[in-house]
Short mmCIF file of C-alpha atoms and ligand atoms in Angstrom, two decimals:
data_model
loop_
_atom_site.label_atom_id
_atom_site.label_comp_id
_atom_site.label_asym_id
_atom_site.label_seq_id
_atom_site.Cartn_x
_atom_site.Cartn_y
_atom_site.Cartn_z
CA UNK S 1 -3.95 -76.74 -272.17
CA UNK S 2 -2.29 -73.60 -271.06
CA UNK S 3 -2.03 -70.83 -272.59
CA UNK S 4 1.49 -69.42 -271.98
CA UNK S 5 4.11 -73.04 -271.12
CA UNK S 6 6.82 -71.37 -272.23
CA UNK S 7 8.85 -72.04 -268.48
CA UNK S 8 7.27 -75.68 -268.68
CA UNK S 9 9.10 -75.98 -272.02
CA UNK S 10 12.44 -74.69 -270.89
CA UNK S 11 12.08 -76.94 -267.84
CA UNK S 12 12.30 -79.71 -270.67
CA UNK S 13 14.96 -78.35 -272.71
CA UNK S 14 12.76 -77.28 -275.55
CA UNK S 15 13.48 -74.63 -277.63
CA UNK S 16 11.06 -70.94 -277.09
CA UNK S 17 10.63 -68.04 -278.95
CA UNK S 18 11.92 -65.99 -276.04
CA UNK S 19 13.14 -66.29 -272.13
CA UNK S 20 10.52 -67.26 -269.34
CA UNK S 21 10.55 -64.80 -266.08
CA UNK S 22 9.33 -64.86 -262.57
CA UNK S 23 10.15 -63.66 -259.30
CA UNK S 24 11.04 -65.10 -256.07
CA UNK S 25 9.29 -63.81 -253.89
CA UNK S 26 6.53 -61.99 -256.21
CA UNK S 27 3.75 -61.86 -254.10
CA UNK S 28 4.82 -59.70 -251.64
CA UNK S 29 5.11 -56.13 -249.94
CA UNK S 30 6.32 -54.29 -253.02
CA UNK S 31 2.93 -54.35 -254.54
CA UNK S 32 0.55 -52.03 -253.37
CA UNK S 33 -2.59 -54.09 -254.15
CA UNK S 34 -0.87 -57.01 -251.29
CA UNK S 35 -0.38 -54.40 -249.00
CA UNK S 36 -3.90 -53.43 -248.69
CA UNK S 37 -4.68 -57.40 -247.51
CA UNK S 38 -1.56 -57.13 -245.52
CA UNK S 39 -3.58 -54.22 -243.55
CA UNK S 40 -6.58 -56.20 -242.58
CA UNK S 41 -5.61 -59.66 -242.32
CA UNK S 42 -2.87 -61.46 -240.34
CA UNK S 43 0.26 -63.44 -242.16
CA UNK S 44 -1.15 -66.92 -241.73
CA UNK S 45 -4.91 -65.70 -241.98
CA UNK S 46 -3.67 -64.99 -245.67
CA UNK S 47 -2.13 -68.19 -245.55
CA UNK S 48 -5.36 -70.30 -244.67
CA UNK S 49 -7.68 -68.62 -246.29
CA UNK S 50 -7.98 -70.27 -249.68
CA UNK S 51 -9.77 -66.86 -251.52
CA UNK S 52 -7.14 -64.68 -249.94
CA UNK S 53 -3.82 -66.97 -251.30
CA UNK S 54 -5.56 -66.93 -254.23
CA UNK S 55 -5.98 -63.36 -254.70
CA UNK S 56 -2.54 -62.30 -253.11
CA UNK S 57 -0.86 -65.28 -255.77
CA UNK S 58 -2.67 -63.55 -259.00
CA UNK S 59 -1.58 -60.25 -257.94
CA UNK S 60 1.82 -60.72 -259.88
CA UNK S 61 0.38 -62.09 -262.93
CA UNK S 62 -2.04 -59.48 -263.76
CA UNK S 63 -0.07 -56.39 -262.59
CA UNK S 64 3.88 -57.49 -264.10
CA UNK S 65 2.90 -60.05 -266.37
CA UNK S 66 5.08 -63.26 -264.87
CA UNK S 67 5.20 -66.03 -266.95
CA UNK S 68 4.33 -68.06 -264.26
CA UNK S 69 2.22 -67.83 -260.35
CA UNK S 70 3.99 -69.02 -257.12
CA UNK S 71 1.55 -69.98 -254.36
CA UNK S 72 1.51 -67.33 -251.66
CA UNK S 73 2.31 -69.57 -248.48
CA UNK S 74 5.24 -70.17 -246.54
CA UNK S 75 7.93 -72.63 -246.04
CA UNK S 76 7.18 -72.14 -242.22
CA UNK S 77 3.70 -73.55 -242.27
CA UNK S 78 5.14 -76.79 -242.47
CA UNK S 79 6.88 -76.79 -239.00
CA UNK S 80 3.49 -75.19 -238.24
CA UNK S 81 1.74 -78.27 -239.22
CA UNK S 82 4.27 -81.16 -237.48
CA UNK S 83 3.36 -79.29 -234.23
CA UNK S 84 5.68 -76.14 -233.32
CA UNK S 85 4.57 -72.72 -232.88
CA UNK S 86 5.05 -70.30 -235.47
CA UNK S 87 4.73 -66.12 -235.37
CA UNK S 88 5.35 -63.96 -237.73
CA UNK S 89 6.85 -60.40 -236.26
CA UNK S 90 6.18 -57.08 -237.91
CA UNK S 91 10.24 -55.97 -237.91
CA UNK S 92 11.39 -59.15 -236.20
CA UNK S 93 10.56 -61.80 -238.89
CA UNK S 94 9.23 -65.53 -238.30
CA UNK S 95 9.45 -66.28 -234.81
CA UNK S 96 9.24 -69.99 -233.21
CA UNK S 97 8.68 -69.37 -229.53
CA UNK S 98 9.65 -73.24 -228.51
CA UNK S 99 12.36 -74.31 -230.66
CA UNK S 100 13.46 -77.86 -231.11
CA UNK S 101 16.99 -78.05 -228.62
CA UNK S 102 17.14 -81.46 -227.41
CA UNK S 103 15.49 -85.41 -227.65
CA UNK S 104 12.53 -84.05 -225.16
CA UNK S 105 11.45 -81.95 -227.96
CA UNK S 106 11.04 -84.47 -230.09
CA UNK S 107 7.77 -85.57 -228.90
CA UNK S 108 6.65 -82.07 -229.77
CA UNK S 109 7.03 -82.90 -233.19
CA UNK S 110 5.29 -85.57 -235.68
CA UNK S 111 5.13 -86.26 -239.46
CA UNK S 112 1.36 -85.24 -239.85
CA UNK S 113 -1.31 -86.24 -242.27
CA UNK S 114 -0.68 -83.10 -244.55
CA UNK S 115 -4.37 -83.64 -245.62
CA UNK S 116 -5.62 -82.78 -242.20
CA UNK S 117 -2.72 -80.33 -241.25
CA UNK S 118 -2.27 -78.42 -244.32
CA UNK S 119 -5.23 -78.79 -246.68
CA UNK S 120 -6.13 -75.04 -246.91
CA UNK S 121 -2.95 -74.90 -248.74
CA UNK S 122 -4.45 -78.01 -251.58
CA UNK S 123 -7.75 -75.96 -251.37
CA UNK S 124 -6.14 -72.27 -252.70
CA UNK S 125 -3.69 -74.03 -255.26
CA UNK S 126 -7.39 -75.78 -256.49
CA UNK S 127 -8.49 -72.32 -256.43
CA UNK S 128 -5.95 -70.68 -258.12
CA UNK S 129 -5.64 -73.21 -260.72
CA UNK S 130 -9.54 -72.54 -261.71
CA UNK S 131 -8.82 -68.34 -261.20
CA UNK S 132 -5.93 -68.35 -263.53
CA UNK S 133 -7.81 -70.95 -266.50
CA UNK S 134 -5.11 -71.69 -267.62
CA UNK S 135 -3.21 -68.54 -268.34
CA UNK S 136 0.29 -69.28 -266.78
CA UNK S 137 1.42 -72.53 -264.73
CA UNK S 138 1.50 -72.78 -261.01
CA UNK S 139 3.99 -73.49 -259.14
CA UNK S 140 4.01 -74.91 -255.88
CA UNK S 141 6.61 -74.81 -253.24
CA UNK S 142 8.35 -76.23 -249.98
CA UNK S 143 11.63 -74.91 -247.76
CA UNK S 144 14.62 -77.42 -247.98
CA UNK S 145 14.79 -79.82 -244.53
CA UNK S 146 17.90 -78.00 -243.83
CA UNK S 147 16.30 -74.42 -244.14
CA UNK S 148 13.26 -75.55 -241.98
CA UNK S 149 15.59 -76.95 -239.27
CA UNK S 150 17.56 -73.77 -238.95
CA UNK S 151 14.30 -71.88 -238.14
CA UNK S 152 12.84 -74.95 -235.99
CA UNK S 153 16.15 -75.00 -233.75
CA UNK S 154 17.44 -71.47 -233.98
CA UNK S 155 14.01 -70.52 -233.86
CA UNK S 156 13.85 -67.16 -235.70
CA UNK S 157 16.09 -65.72 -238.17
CA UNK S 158 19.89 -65.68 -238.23
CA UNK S 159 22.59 -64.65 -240.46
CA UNK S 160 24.56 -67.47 -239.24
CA UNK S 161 21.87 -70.09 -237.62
CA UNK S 162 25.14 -71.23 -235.43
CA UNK S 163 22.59 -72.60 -232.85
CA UNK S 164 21.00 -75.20 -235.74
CA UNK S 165 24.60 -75.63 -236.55
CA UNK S 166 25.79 -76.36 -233.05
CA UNK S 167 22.61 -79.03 -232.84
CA UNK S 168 23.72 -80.76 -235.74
CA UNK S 169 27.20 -81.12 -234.88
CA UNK S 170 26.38 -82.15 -231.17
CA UNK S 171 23.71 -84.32 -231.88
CA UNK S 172 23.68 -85.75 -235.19
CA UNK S 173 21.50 -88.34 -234.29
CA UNK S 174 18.89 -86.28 -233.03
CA UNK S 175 19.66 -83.81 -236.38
CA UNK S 176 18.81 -86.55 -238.68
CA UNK S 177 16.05 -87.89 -237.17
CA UNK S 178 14.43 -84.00 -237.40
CA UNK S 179 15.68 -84.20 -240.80
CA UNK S 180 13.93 -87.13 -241.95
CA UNK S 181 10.78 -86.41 -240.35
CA UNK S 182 10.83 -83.36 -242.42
CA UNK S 183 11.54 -84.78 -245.44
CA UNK S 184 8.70 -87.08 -245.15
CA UNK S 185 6.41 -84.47 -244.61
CA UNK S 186 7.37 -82.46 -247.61
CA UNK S 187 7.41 -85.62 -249.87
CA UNK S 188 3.52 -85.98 -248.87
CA UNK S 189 3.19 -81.98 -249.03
CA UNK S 190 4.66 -81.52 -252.26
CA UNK S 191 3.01 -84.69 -253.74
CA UNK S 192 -0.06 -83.15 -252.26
CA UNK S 193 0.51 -79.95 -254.08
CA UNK S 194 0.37 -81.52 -257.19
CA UNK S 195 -2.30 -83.99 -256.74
CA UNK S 196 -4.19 -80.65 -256.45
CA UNK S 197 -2.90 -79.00 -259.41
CA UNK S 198 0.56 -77.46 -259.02
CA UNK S 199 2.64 -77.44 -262.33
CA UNK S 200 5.84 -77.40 -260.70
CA UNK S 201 7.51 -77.57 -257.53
CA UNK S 202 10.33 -75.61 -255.94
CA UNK S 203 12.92 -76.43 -252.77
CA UNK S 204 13.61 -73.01 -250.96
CA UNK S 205 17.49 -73.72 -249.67
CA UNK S 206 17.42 -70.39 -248.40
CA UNK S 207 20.31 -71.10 -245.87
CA UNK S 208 22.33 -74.42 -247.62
CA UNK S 209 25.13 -71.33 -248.49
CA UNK S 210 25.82 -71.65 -245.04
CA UNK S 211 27.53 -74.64 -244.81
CA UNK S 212 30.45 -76.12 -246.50
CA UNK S 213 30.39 -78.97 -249.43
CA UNK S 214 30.71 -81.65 -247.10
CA UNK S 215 28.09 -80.55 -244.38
CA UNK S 216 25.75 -79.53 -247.44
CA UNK S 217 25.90 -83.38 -248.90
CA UNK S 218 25.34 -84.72 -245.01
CA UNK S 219 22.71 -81.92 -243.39
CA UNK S 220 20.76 -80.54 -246.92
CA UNK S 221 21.63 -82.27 -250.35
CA UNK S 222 20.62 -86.34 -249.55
CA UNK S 223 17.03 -85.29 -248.05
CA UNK S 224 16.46 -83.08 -251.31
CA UNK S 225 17.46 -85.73 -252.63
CA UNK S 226 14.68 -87.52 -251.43
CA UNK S 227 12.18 -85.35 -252.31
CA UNK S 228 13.65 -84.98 -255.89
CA UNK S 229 13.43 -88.52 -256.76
CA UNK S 230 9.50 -88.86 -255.85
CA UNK S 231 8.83 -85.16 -257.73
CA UNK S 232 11.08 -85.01 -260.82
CA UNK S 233 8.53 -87.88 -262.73
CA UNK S 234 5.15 -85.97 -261.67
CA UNK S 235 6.22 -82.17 -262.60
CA UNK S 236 9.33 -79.99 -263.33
CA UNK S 237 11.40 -79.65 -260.10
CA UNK S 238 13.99 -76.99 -259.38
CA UNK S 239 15.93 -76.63 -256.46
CA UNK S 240 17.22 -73.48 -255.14
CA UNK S 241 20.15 -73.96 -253.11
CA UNK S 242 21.32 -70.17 -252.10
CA UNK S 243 25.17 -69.85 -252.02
CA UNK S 244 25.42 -73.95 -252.73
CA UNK S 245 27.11 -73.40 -256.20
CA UNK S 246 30.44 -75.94 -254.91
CA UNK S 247 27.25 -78.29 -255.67
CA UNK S 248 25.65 -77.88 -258.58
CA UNK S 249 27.13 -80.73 -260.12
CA UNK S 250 26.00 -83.00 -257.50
CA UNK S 251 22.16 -80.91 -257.43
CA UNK S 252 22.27 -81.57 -261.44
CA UNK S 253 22.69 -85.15 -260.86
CA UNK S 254 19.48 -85.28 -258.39
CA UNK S 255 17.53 -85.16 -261.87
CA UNK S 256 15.73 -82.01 -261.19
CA UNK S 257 14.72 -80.40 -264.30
CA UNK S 258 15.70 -76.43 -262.43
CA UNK S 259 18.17 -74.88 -260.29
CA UNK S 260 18.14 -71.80 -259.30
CA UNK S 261 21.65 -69.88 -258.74
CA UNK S 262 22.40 -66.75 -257.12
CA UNK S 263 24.05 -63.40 -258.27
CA UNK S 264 27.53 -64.31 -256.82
CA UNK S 265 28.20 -66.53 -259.68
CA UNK S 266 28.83 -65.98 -263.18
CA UNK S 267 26.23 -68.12 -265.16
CA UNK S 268 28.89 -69.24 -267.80
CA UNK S 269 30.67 -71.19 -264.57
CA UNK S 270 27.06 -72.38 -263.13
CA UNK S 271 26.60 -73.89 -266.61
CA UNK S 272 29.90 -75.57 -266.30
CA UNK S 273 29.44 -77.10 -263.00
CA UNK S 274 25.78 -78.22 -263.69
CA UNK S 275 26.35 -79.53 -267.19
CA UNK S 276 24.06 -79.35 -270.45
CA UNK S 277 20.79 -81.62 -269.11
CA UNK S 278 19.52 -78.77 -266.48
CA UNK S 279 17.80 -75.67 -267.11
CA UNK S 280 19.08 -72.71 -264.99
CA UNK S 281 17.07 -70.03 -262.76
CA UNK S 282 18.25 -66.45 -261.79
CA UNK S 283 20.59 -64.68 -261.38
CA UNK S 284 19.60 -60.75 -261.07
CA UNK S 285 21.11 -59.38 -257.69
CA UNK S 286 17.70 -57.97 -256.00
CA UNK S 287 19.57 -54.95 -254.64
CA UNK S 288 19.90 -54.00 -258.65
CA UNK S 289 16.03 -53.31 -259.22
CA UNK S 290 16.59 -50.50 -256.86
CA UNK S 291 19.05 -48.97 -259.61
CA UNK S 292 17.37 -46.21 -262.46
CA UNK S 293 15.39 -48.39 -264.83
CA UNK S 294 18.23 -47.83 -267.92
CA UNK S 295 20.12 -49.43 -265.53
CA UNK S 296 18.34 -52.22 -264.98
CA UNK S 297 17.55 -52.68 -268.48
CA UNK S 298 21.13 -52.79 -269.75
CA UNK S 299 21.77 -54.69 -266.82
CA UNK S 300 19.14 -57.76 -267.43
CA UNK S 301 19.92 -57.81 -271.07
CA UNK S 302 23.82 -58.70 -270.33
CA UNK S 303 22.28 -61.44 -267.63
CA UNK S 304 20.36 -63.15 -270.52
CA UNK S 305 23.33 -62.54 -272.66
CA UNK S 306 25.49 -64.39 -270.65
CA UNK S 307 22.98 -67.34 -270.14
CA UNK S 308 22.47 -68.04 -273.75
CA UNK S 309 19.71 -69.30 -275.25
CA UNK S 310 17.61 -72.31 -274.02
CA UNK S 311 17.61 -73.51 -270.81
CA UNK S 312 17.28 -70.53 -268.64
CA UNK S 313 14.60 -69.07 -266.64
CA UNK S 314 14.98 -65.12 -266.00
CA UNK S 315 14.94 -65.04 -262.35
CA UNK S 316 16.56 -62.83 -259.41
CA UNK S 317 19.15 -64.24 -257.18
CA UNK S 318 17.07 -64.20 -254.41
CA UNK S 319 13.55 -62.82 -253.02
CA UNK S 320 12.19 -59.50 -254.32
CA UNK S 321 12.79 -56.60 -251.79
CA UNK S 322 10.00 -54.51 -250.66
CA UNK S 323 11.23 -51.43 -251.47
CA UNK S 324 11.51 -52.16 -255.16
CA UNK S 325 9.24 -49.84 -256.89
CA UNK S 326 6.40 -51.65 -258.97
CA UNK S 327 7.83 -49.96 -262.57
CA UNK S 328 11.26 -51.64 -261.87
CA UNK S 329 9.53 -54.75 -261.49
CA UNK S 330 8.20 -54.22 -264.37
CA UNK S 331 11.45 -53.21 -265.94
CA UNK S 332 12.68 -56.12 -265.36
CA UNK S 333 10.26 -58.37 -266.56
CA UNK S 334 9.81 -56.59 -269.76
CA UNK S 335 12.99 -56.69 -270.58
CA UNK S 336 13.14 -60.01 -270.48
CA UNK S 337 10.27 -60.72 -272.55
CA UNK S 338 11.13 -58.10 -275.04
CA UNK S 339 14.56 -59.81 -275.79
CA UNK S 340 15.40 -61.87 -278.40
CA UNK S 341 18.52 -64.01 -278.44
CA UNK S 342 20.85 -63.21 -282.01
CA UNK S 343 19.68 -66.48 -283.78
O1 CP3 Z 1 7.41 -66.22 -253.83
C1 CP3 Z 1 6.26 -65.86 -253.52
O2 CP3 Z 1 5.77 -64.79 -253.85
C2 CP3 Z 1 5.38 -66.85 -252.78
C3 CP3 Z 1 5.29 -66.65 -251.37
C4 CP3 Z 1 6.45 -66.94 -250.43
C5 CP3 Z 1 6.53 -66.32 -249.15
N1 CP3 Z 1 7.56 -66.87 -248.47
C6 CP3 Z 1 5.61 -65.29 -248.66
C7 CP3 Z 1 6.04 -64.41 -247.55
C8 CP3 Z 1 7.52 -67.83 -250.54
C9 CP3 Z 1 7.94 -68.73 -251.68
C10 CP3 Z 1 8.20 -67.78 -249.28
C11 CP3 Z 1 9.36 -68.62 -248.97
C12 CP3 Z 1 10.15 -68.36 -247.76
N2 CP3 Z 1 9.70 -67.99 -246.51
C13 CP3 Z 1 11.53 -68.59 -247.68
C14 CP3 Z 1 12.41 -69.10 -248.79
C15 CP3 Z 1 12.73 -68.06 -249.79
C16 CP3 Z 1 13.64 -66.96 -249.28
O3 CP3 Z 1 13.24 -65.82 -249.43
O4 CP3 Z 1 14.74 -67.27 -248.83
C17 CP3 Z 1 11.94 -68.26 -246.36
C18 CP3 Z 1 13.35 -68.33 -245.80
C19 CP3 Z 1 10.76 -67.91 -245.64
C20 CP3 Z 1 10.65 -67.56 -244.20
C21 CP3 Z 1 10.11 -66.19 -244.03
N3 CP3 Z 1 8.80 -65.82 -244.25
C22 CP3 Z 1 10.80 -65.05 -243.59
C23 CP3 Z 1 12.29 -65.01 -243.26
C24 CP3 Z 1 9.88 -64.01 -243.54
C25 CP3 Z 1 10.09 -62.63 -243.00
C26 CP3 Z 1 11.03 -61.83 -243.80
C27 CP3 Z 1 10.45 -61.46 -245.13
O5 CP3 Z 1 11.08 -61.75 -246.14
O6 CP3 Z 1 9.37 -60.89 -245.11
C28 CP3 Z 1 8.65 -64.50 -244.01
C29 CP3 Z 1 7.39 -63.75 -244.22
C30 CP3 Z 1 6.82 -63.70 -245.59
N4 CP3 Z 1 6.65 -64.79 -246.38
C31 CP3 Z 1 6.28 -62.57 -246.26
C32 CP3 Z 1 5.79 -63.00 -247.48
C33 CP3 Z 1 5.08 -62.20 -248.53
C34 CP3 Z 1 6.20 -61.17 -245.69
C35 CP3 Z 1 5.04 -61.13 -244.81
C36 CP3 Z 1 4.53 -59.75 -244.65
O7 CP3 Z 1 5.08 -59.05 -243.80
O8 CP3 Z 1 3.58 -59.41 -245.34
#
């Protein structure tokens, strides 16, 4: 039994004593304590190596006090693991030295058996699961098809990704065959998680802001979809769909238990569009935990105001930066758990 279910409960629309909180992006450069592993071992060697995920992922939960762990991996190692080339650039960011341009390419790629491909990633969530005994769930994690197609076409970052936009409007075909093969790799990766012990899974839609309602049903939405539909039964699923708030209505009716919203929304409208049977995630604008902790305190308690009770999970809007100092972190986490809604 765990300890602390408190996000697990608000995932199921169960009343709690106070607000749940984690971060996107919590196990990361704005810690000290990562940035020492960061010095002596590469990206993906943290990646693979089940003792070093596990450390890097309990980081969070012993130093702020999150109410829940994310797995430290990436949504890139699963282009990694159907066959492409994956780097990740001190300054530069992920880097994918043979991206996927035309039907030649496509024999590059496969759906792999994730056991073979990606099992250091079911070995550190066992891990983790036995390091944290039972102190906070775990939650496990894959990148949208969309998201992963816009780094396996563009093939690095992009505040645009108008070359993975250009493929899918030139060659649909080809787009939604590199869709589905991704989607059927995260089904058996995320199943996979939980098989070895996640307590809840999350879709990184990083990029689905970028295109409009229409393109966001036809290139992102119907392959979460997908994945939705074999996870929601097994464990609480949220999706986080950056910038895709003209859909929440249609992300609510996926059946996901979570979504996640962004800072450029008000969460009375979110609620709104995604009706009473969802529990919300976010919204604190990153940027903000650079401002003086009163700040961010005043801030965090009119975000929880405006959420109301039940059904929300204190989030930010988007990954943590690494220039937030630890103590605003921390700021912002105890805030949340200090606050209690008027009954
Ligand atoms: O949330 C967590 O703490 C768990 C770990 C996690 C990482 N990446 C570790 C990481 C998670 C959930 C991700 C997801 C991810 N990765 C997304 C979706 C979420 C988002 O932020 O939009 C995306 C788009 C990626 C791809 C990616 N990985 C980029 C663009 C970069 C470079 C830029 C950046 O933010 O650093 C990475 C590298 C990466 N992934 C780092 C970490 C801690 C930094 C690596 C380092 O330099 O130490």
């Amino acid at each position: 039994m765990l300890q602390n279910d408190i996000i697990l409960k608000t995932l199921r629309g169960e009343p709690t004593d106070r607000t749940p909180v984690w971060m996107m992006r919590q196990a990361g450069r704005y810690l000290p304590e990562y940035m020492v592993l960061r010095e002596k071992y590469g990206f993906f060697e943290r990646c693979q190596t089940p003792e070093l995920a596990c450390e890097i992922t309990l980081q969070p939960v012993d130093i702020v006090g999150v109410d829940a762990a994310i797995l430290f991996s990436d949504i890139l190692v699963v282009p990694q693991a159907m066959g492409l080339e994956v780097q990740l650039i001190e300054s530069k960011g992920p880097v994918l030295p043979d991206p996927i341009k035309n039907g030649n390419d496509l024999s590059r790629i496969r759906v792999p058996d994730v056991e073979e491909t990606l099992g250091y990633v079911f070995d550190a969530i066992k891990l983790i699961k036995k390091e944290l005994n039972n102190r906070v769930p775990l939650i496990g994690f894959a990148g949208a098809p969309w998201t992963l197609l816009c780094y396996m076409v563009q093939g690095k970052g992009s505040k645009t990704f108008d070359e993975a936009k250009a493929f899918c409007y030139t060659q649909p075909e080809l787009a939604h065959r590199v869709l589905q093969m991704i989607t059927d790799t995260t089904v058996a990766y995320l199943t996979a998680q939980v098989k070895a012990g996640a307590d809840i899974v999350q879709v990184f839609d990083s990029w689905g802001g970028l295109l409009g309602p229409e393109d966001f049903e036809n290139l992102s939405l119907r392959y979460i979809r997908q994945i939705v539909a074999v996870l929601k039964d097994k464990v609480p699923t949220i999706i986080f769909a950056k910038g895709a708030w003209h859909s929440l209505d249609s992300m609510a009716a996926t059946g996901a238990q979570g979504l996640g919203i962004d800072w450029c929304i008000r969460p009375e409208m979110a609620r709104q569009l995604a009706g009473n049977q969802v529990t919300l995630q976010g919204n604190f604008d990153p940027a903000k935990l650079l401002s003086p902790i009163p700040v961010i305190q005043k801030e965090v308690k009119a975000m929880l105001q405006a959420f109301g009770p039940g059904r929300h999970i204190a989030n930010l809007g988007h990954g943590i930066l690494p220039t937030v100092p630890v103590a605003h972190a921390q700021a912002f986490v105890d805030t949340v758990k200090n606050y209690r809604h008027p009954l």
